[in-house]
Amino acid sequence: MIGRYVLVCLDMAGTTVRDDGAVEAAFTRALAVVGITPGTARYDEAEEVVRATMGWSKADVFAKLLAPRDAERATSAFAAAYEAIAAAGDVAEVPGALEVLRGLRARDVLVCLTTGFAPSTREALLDALDWHGEIDLALSPADVGRGRPAPDMILGAMARLGVDDARAVAVVGDTVSDLEAGSRAGAGAVIGVLSGAHDEAMLMTSPHTAVISDVTALIPLLEGS
């Protein structure tokens, strides 16, 4: 336990996992499957939506962009593309992230990783990083109902890990939707990180308790709160 915190919910890509453009690359491949290619006006419009909705369930993003049948095809193509990237070993931790996961658990803090990825993609990423034994839980929108900015993954983590008081939960992520989800859940700490999709100006538009450079600053922040 760190202060009052017994559970930390951390996003994956951009927060604990280095993105290096993998998410956008997978989106590009998925859009190509439904005939939307770089250099077209339709692609430019889609790219704007993708950037604004980073952190959302990928199925929800494609549902916003496309007709239902195309959205299903694109969602499947995104998962296949990202899982291929993970299987090829082209993913890595944000430097120091594994040490943070271990540091939290050494202090008897429960750790849940949350993501907008499908469960199969999430598991491929955990396999590639060999993180299954480093966390207490990992959740995708499909596991709990709704994706971000809804609070369902945070509330689901609390229910599954036996945490009753949202004020004892810290939520950490690199997107506005992460912060919105944490705020809607009533989390005691809602923390943005600058290692991923959204910059400080964007993160500041959403309710939060702190914005830090990256996840390595998390434990000192929680210990001082």
Coordinates of C-alpha atoms in Angstrom, one line a residue:
M1 CA 0.0 0.0 0.0
I2 CA 1.2 3.5 -0.9
G3 CA -0.6 6.0 1.3
R4 CA -4.2 5.4 0.7
Y5 CA -3.7 3.6 -2.6
V6 CA -4.3 -0.1 -2.9
L7 CA -4.9 -0.4 -6.7
V8 CA -3.2 1.2 -9.6
C9 CA -4.8 0.9 -13.1
L10 CA -2.3 1.7 -15.8
D11 CA -2.9 2.0 -19.5
M12 CA -0.7 -0.1 -21.9
A13 CA 0.3 1.5 -25.2
G14 CA 1.9 4.8 -24.6
T15 CA 1.9 4.5 -20.8
T16 CA 3.7 1.3 -19.9
V17 CA 4.4 0.0 -23.4
R18 CA 6.4 2.0 -26.0
D19 CA 4.1 2.8 -28.9
D20 CA 6.7 4.0 -31.5
G21 CA 3.8 4.4 -34.0
A22 CA 2.6 0.8 -33.8
V23 CA -1.0 1.8 -33.1
E24 CA -1.1 4.2 -36.0
A25 CA 0.6 1.6 -38.3
A26 CA -2.0 -1.0 -37.4
F27 CA -4.8 1.6 -38.0
T28 CA -3.3 2.3 -41.4
R29 CA -3.3 -1.4 -42.3
A30 CA -6.9 -1.8 -41.0
L31 CA -8.2 1.2 -43.0
A32 CA -6.6 -0.1 -46.1
V33 CA -8.7 -3.3 -45.8
V34 CA -11.8 -1.2 -46.3
G35 CA -10.3 0.9 -49.1
I36 CA -9.2 4.0 -47.2
T37 CA -5.5 4.7 -48.0
P38 CA -3.0 7.4 -47.1
G39 CA -3.0 10.4 -49.3
T40 CA -6.8 10.6 -49.6
A41 CA -9.2 13.0 -48.0
R42 CA -11.0 10.1 -46.3
Y43 CA -7.8 8.9 -44.8
D44 CA -7.0 12.3 -43.5
E45 CA -10.4 12.6 -41.9
A46 CA -10.0 9.1 -40.3
E47 CA -6.6 9.9 -39.0
E48 CA -7.9 13.0 -37.2
V49 CA -10.6 10.8 -35.5
V50 CA -8.0 8.1 -34.6
R51 CA -5.8 10.6 -32.9
A52 CA -8.6 12.2 -31.0
T53 CA -9.9 8.9 -29.8
M54 CA -6.7 7.3 -28.7
G55 CA -7.4 5.1 -25.7
W56 CA -10.9 4.1 -26.9
S57 CA -11.9 0.6 -27.7
K58 CA -10.7 0.0 -31.2
A59 CA -14.1 -1.4 -32.1
D60 CA -15.7 1.8 -31.0
V61 CA -13.2 3.9 -33.0
F62 CA -14.0 1.9 -36.2
A63 CA -17.8 2.0 -35.4
K64 CA -17.5 5.8 -35.3
L65 CA -15.7 5.9 -38.7
L66 CA -17.3 3.2 -40.8
A67 CA -20.5 1.4 -41.6
P68 CA -21.1 -1.7 -39.5
R69 CA -19.8 -4.4 -41.8
D70 CA -16.6 -2.3 -42.7
A71 CA -16.2 -1.5 -39.0
E72 CA -16.1 -5.2 -38.2
R73 CA -13.6 -6.0 -40.9
A74 CA -11.3 -3.1 -39.9
T75 CA -11.5 -4.1 -36.2
S76 CA -10.4 -7.6 -37.1
A77 CA -7.6 -6.3 -39.4
F78 CA -6.3 -3.9 -36.7
A79 CA -6.1 -6.8 -34.2
A80 CA -4.3 -9.0 -36.7
A81 CA -1.9 -6.2 -37.6
Y82 CA -1.0 -5.2 -34.1
E83 CA -0.7 -8.9 -33.0
A84 CA 1.8 -9.4 -35.8
I85 CA 3.8 -6.4 -34.7
A86 CA 3.9 -7.9 -31.1
A87 CA 4.8 -11.4 -32.3
A88 CA 7.7 -9.9 -34.4
G89 CA 9.2 -8.6 -31.2
D90 CA 8.6 -5.0 -32.2
V91 CA 7.2 -3.9 -28.9
A92 CA 9.0 -2.9 -25.7
E93 CA 8.3 -1.4 -22.3
V94 CA 8.4 2.3 -21.7
P95 CA 11.9 2.4 -20.1
G96 CA 11.5 1.7 -16.4
A97 CA 7.9 0.5 -16.6
L98 CA 8.6 -3.1 -15.5
E99 CA 10.5 -1.7 -12.4
V100 CA 7.4 0.4 -11.6
L101 CA 5.1 -2.6 -11.8
R102 CA 7.4 -4.6 -9.5
G103 CA 7.8 -1.6 -7.2
L104 CA 4.0 -1.2 -6.8
R105 CA 3.5 -4.9 -6.1
A106 CA 6.4 -5.0 -3.7
R107 CA 4.5 -2.3 -1.7
D108 CA 1.4 -4.5 -1.7
V109 CA -0.4 -2.4 -4.4
L110 CA -2.6 -4.3 -6.8
V111 CA -1.8 -3.6 -10.5
C112 CA -4.2 -3.8 -13.4
L113 CA -3.3 -3.0 -16.9
T114 CA -6.1 -1.6 -19.0
T115 CA -6.3 -1.1 -22.8
G116 CA -8.5 -0.4 -25.7
F117 CA -7.2 -3.4 -27.5
A118 CA -9.2 -6.6 -28.0
P119 CA -8.4 -9.4 -25.5
S120 CA -6.4 -11.3 -28.1
T121 CA -4.3 -8.3 -28.8
R122 CA -3.8 -7.6 -25.2
E123 CA -2.7 -11.1 -24.5
A124 CA -0.3 -11.0 -27.5
L125 CA 1.3 -7.9 -26.0
L126 CA 1.6 -9.5 -22.6
D127 CA 3.1 -12.6 -24.1
A128 CA 5.7 -10.5 -26.1
L129 CA 6.7 -8.6 -22.9
D130 CA 6.4 -11.7 -20.6
W131 CA 4.4 -9.6 -18.2
H132 CA 1.7 -12.1 -17.2
G133 CA 3.4 -12.7 -13.9
E134 CA 4.1 -9.1 -13.2
I135 CA 0.5 -7.9 -12.8
D136 CA -2.6 -8.9 -10.9
L137 CA -5.1 -8.3 -13.8
A138 CA -5.4 -7.0 -17.3
L139 CA -8.7 -5.8 -18.9
S140 CA -10.0 -4.9 -22.3
P141 CA -13.4 -3.2 -23.0
A142 CA -14.8 -6.6 -24.1
D143 CA -14.3 -7.9 -20.6
V144 CA -16.4 -5.3 -18.8
G145 CA -18.9 -3.7 -21.2
R146 CA -17.7 -0.3 -22.4
G147 CA -14.3 1.1 -23.2
R148 CA -12.9 4.5 -22.3
P149 CA -14.0 7.2 -21.6
A150 CA -16.5 5.1 -19.7
P151 CA -15.2 4.0 -16.3
D152 CA -16.1 0.3 -16.8
M153 CA -12.5 -1.1 -16.9
I154 CA -11.6 0.7 -13.6
L155 CA -14.8 -0.4 -11.9
G156 CA -14.4 -3.9 -13.3
A157 CA -10.8 -4.0 -11.9
M158 CA -12.1 -2.9 -8.5
A159 CA -14.8 -5.6 -8.5
R160 CA -12.5 -8.4 -9.5
L161 CA -9.7 -7.4 -7.1
G162 CA -11.9 -6.7 -4.1
V163 CA -11.4 -2.9 -3.9
D164 CA -14.5 -1.1 -2.6
D165 CA -13.4 2.5 -2.4
A166 CA -12.5 4.3 -5.6
R167 CA -10.6 6.9 -3.6
A168 CA -8.0 4.1 -3.0
V169 CA -7.5 3.7 -6.8
A170 CA -4.9 5.6 -9.0
V171 CA -5.5 5.7 -12.7
V172 CA -2.6 6.4 -15.1
G173 CA -2.7 7.0 -18.8
D174 CA -1.4 9.0 -21.8
T175 CA -4.7 10.1 -23.3
V176 CA -7.7 12.3 -22.5
S177 CA -9.9 9.2 -22.5
D178 CA -7.8 7.6 -19.7
L179 CA -8.2 10.7 -17.5
E180 CA -11.9 10.9 -18.3
A181 CA -12.4 7.3 -17.3
G182 CA -10.5 7.8 -14.1
S183 CA -12.5 10.9 -13.2
R184 CA -15.8 9.1 -14.0
A185 CA -14.8 6.2 -11.8
G186 CA -14.2 8.6 -8.9
A187 CA -10.5 7.5 -8.6
G188 CA -8.5 9.1 -5.9
A189 CA -5.7 9.9 -8.3
V190 CA -6.0 10.5 -12.0
I191 CA -2.6 10.9 -13.6
G192 CA -1.6 11.7 -17.1
V193 CA 1.8 10.8 -18.6
L194 CA 3.6 12.5 -21.4
S195 CA 5.1 9.4 -23.0
G196 CA 2.3 8.6 -25.4
A197 CA -0.4 9.9 -27.7
H198 CA -1.6 13.2 -26.1
D199 CA 0.6 16.1 -25.2
E200 CA 0.4 18.2 -22.0
A201 CA -2.0 20.8 -23.5
M202 CA -4.4 18.1 -24.5
L203 CA -4.2 16.2 -21.2
M204 CA -4.9 19.5 -19.3
T205 CA -8.3 19.7 -20.9
S206 CA -9.5 16.7 -18.8
P207 CA -9.9 16.5 -15.1
H208 CA -6.7 15.2 -13.4
T209 CA -4.7 15.3 -10.3
A210 CA -1.3 15.3 -11.9
V211 CA 0.6 15.1 -15.2
I212 CA 4.1 13.5 -15.1
S213 CA 6.8 12.9 -17.7
D214 CA 6.4 9.2 -17.7
V215 CA 5.5 6.2 -15.5
T216 CA 8.8 6.2 -13.7
A217 CA 7.7 9.2 -11.7
L218 CA 4.5 7.5 -10.5
I219 CA 5.7 5.8 -7.2
P220 CA 7.4 9.0 -5.8
L221 CA 4.2 10.9 -6.7
L222 CA 1.9 8.5 -4.9
E223 CA 4.3 8.3 -1.9
G224 CA 4.2 12.0 -1.6
S225 CA 0.5 12.4 -1.9

